[in-house]
Coordinates of N, CA and C in Angstrom, one line a residue:
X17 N 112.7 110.1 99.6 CA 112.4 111.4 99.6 C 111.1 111.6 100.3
X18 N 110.9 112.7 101.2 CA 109.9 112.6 102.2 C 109.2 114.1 101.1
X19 N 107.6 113.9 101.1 CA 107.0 114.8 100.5 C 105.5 114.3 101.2
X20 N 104.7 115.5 100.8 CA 103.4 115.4 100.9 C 102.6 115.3 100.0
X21 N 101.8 114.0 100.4 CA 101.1 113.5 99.5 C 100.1 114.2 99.0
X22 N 99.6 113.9 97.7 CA 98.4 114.5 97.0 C 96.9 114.8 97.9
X23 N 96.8 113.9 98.1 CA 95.7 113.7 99.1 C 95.7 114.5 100.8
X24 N 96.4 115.4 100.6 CA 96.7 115.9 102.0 C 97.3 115.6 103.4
X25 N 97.6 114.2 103.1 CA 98.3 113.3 104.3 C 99.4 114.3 104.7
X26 N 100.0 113.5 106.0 CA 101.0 114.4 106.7 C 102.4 113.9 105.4
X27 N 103.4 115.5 106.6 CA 104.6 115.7 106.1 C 105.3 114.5 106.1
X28 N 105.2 113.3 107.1 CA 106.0 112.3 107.2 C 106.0 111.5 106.4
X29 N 105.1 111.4 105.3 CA 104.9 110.5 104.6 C 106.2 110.1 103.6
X30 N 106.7 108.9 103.5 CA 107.5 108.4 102.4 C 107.3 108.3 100.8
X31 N 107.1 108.9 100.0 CA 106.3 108.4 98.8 C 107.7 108.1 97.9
X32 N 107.8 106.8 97.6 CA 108.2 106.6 96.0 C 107.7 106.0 95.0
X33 N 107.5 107.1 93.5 CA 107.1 106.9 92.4 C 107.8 105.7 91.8
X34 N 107.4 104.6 91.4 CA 107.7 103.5 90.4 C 106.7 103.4 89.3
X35 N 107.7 104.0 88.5 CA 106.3 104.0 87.2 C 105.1 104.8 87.5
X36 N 104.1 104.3 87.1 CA 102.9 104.8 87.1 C 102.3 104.8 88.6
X37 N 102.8 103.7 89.5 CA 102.8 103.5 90.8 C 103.2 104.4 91.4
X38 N 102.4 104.3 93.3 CA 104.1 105.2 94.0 C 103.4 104.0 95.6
X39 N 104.3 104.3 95.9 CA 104.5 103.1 97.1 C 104.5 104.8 98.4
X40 N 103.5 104.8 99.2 CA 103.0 105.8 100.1 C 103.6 104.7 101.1
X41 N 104.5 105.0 102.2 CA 105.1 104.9 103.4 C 104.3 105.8 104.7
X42 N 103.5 105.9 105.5 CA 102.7 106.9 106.5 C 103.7 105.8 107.5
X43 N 103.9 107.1 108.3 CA 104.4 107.0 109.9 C 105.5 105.9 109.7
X44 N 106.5 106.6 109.2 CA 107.9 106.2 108.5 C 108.3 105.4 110.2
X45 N 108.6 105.8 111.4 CA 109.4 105.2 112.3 C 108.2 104.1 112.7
X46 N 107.2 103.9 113.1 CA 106.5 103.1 113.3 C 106.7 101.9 112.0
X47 N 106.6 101.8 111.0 CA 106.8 101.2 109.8 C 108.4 100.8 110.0
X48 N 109.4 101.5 110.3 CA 110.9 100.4 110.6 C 110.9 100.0 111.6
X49 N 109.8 100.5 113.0 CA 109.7 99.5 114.0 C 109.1 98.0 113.5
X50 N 108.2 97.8 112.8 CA 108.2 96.6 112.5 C 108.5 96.0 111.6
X51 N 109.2 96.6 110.8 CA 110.1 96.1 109.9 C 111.0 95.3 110.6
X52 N 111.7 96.0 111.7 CA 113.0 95.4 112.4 C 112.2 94.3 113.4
X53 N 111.1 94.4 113.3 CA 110.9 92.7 114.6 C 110.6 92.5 114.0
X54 N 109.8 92.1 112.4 CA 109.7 91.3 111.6 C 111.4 90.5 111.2
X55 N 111.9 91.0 111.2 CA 113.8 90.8 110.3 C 114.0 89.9 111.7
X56 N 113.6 90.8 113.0 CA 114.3 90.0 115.1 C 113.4 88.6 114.0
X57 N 112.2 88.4 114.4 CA 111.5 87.0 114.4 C 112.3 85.9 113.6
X58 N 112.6 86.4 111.9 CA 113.1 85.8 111.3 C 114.5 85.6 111.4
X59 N 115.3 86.2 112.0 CA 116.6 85.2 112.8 C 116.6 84.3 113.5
X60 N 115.7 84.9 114.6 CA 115.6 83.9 115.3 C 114.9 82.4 115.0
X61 N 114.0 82.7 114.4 CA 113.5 81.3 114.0 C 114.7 80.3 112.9
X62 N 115.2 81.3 111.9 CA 116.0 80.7 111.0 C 117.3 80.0 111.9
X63 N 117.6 81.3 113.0 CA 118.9 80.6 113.9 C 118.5 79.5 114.5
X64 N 117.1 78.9 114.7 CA 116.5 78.0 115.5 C 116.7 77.1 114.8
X65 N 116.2 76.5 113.5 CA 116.2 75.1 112.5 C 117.4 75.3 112.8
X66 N 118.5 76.2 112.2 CA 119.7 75.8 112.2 C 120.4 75.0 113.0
X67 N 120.2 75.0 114.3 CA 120.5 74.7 115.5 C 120.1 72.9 115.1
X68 N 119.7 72.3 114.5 CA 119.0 71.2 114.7 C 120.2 70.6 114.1
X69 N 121.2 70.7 113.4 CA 122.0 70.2 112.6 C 123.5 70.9 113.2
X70 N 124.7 70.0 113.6 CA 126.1 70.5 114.1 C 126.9 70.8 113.2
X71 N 126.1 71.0 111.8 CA 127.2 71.5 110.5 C 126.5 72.9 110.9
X72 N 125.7 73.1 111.0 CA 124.9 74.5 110.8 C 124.6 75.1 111.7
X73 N 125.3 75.2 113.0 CA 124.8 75.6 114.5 C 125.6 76.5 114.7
X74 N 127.0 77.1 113.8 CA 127.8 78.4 114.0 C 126.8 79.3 112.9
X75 N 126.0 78.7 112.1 CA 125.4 80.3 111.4 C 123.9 80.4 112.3
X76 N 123.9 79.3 113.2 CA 122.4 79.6 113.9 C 123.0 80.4 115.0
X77 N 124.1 80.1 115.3 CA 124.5 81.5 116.6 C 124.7 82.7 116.1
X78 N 125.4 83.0 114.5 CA 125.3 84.1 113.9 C 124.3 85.2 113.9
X79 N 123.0 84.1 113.6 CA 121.7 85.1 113.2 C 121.4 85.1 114.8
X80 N 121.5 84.1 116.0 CA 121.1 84.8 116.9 C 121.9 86.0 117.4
X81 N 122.8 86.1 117.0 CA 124.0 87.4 117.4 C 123.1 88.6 116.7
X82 N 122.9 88.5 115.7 CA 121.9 89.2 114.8 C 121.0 89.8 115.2
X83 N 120.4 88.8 115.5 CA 118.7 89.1 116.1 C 118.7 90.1 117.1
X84 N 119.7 89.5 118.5 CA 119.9 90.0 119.9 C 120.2 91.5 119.7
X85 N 121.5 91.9 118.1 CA 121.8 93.4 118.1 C 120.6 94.3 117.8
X86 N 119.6 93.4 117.2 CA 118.8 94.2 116.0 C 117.9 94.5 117.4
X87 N 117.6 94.0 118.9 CA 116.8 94.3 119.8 C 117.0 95.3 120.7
X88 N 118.4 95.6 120.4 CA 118.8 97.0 120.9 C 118.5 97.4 119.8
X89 N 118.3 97.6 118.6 CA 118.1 99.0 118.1 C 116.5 99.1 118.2
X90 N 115.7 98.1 118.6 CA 114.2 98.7 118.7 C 114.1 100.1 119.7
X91 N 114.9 99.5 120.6 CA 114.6 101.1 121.4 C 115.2 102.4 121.0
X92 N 116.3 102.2 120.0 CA 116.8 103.8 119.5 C 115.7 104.2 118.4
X93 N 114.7 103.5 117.7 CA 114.1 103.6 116.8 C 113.1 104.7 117.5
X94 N 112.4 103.9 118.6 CA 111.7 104.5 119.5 C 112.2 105.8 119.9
X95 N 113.4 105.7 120.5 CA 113.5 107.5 120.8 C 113.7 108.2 119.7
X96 N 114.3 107.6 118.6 CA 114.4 108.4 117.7 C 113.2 109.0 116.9
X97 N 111.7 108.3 117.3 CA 110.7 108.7 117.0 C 110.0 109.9 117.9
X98 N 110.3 110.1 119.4 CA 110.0 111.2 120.0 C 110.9 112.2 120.2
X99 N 112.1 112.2 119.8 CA 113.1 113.3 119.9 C 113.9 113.9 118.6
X100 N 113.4 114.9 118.4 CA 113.9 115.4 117.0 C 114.8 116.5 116.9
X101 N 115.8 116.8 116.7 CA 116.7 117.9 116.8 C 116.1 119.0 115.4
X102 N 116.1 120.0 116.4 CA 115.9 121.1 114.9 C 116.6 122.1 115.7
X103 N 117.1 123.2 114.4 CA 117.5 124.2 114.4 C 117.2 125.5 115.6
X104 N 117.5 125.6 116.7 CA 116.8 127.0 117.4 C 116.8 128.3 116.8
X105 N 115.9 128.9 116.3 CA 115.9 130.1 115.9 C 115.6 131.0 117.1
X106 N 115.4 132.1 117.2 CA 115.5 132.8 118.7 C 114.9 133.9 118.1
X107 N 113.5 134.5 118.8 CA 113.1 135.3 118.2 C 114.0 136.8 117.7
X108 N 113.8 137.4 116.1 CA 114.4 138.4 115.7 C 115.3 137.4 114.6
X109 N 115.4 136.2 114.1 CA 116.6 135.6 114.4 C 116.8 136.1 112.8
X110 N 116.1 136.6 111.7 CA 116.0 137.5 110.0 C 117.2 138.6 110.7
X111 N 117.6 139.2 111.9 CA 119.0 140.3 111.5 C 120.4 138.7 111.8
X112 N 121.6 140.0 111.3 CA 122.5 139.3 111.4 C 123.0 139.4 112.5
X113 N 122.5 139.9 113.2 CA 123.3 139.4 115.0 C 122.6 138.5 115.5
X114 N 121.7 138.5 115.4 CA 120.7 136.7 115.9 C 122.1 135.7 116.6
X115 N 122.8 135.2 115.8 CA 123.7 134.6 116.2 C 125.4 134.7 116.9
X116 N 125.6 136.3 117.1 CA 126.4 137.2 117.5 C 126.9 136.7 118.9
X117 N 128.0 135.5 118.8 CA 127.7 135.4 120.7 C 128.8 135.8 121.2

Protein backbone atom coordinates (compact mmCIF):
# COMPACT_ATOMS: atom_id res chain seq x y z
CA UNK A 1 0.00 0.00 0.00
CA UNK A 2 1.62 3.19 -1.17
CA UNK A 3 0.70 6.17 1.44
CA UNK A 4 2.21 9.24 2.78
CA UNK A 5 4.07 9.10 5.55
CA UNK A 6 3.57 10.97 8.81
CA UNK A 7 6.45 12.94 8.61
CA UNK A 8 5.74 14.51 5.26
CA UNK A 9 7.84 12.34 3.02
CA UNK A 10 6.88 11.86 -0.62
CA UNK A 11 3.82 10.11 -2.21
CA UNK A 12 6.09 7.21 -3.21
CA UNK A 13 6.80 6.02 -0.14
CA UNK A 14 6.00 2.20 0.67
CA UNK A 15 4.85 1.97 4.34
CA UNK A 16 3.93 -1.36 6.01
CA UNK A 17 2.57 -1.44 9.54
CA UNK A 18 3.84 -4.64 11.47
CA UNK A 19 2.68 -4.32 14.79
CA UNK A 20 3.81 -1.49 16.46
CA UNK A 21 6.46 -1.15 13.73
CA UNK A 22 6.08 0.02 10.10
CA UNK A 23 8.85 -0.76 7.57
CA UNK A 24 9.12 2.91 5.44
CA UNK A 25 10.21 1.86 1.74
CA UNK A 26 11.39 5.73 -0.02
CA UNK A 27 12.04 5.52 -3.74
CA UNK A 28 10.26 2.20 -4.24
CA UNK A 29 11.98 1.61 -8.05
CA UNK A 30 15.44 2.56 -6.93
CA UNK A 31 15.01 0.10 -3.83
CA UNK A 32 13.87 -3.09 -6.49
CA UNK A 33 16.77 -1.84 -8.58
CA UNK A 34 18.90 -3.16 -5.98
CA UNK A 35 17.10 -5.58 -4.75
CA UNK A 36 17.39 -7.32 -8.25
CA UNK A 37 21.40 -6.98 -8.50
CA UNK A 38 21.72 -7.97 -5.11
CA UNK A 39 19.38 -11.52 -6.06
CA UNK A 40 21.89 -11.05 -10.16
CA UNK A 41 25.20 -11.26 -7.59
CA UNK A 42 23.82 -14.07 -5.68
CA UNK A 43 23.18 -16.38 -8.56
CA UNK A 44 25.83 -15.91 -9.92
CA UNK A 45 28.14 -16.54 -7.30
CA UNK A 46 25.91 -19.55 -5.96
CA UNK A 47 25.92 -20.78 -9.85
CA UNK A 48 29.77 -20.31 -9.56
CA UNK A 49 30.59 -22.89 -6.36
CA UNK A 50 28.26 -24.93 -8.05
CA UNK A 51 30.16 -25.29 -11.07
CA UNK A 52 33.07 -26.79 -8.90
CA UNK A 53 31.34 -30.21 -8.55
CA UNK A 54 29.80 -32.33 -11.97
CA UNK A 55 26.78 -33.47 -9.72
CA UNK A 56 25.92 -29.86 -9.39
CA UNK A 57 26.88 -27.98 -12.59
CA UNK A 58 23.12 -28.35 -14.25
CA UNK A 59 21.74 -26.16 -11.10
CA UNK A 60 24.88 -23.88 -11.51
CA UNK A 61 23.68 -23.24 -15.26
CA UNK A 62 20.13 -22.85 -13.81
CA UNK A 63 20.93 -19.92 -11.55
CA UNK A 64 23.13 -18.67 -14.30
CA UNK A 65 20.06 -18.80 -16.68
CA UNK A 66 18.53 -16.90 -13.76
CA UNK A 67 20.81 -14.39 -13.16
CA UNK A 68 21.36 -13.54 -17.14
CA UNK A 69 17.10 -13.09 -17.19
CA UNK A 70 16.98 -11.10 -14.03
CA UNK A 71 19.76 -8.51 -16.19
CA UNK A 72 17.29 -7.84 -18.66
CA UNK A 73 14.83 -6.83 -16.24
CA UNK A 74 17.30 -4.16 -14.69
CA UNK A 75 16.61 -2.02 -17.54
CA UNK A 76 12.66 -2.40 -17.61
CA UNK A 77 12.92 -1.36 -13.91
CA UNK A 78 14.72 1.67 -15.11
CA UNK A 79 12.24 2.72 -17.68
CA UNK A 80 9.65 1.80 -15.72
CA UNK A 81 10.95 4.41 -13.17
CA UNK A 82 10.90 7.37 -15.85
CA UNK A 83 7.74 6.59 -17.75
CA UNK A 84 4.44 6.54 -16.07
CA UNK A 85 1.16 6.22 -17.77
CA UNK A 86 -1.68 8.38 -16.43
CA UNK A 87 -4.93 9.13 -17.38
CA UNK A 88 -5.21 12.35 -19.96
CA UNK A 89 -7.75 14.59 -18.79
CA UNK A 90 -8.23 17.46 -21.41
CA UNK A 91 -9.06 20.66 -20.23
CA UNK A 92 -13.16 21.08 -19.37
CA UNK A 93 -12.79 17.33 -18.92
CA UNK A 94 -15.96 17.76 -15.27
CA UNK A 95 -18.86 17.92 -18.57
CA UNK A 96 -19.87 14.78 -20.14
CA UNK A 97 -18.71 15.35 -23.52
CA UNK A 98 -14.99 15.63 -22.50
CA UNK A 99 -14.78 12.25 -23.89
CA UNK A 100 -17.43 12.43 -26.89
CA UNK A 101 -15.30 11.33 -29.89
Amino acid sequence: MTQRHPDGSGDDDLVLHLGREELVVRQRFETLSIANDVLIGVWFLVGSVLFFSESTATAGTWLFVIGSAQMLIRPVIRLARRVRLQRYRPAGAGSEHAFDF
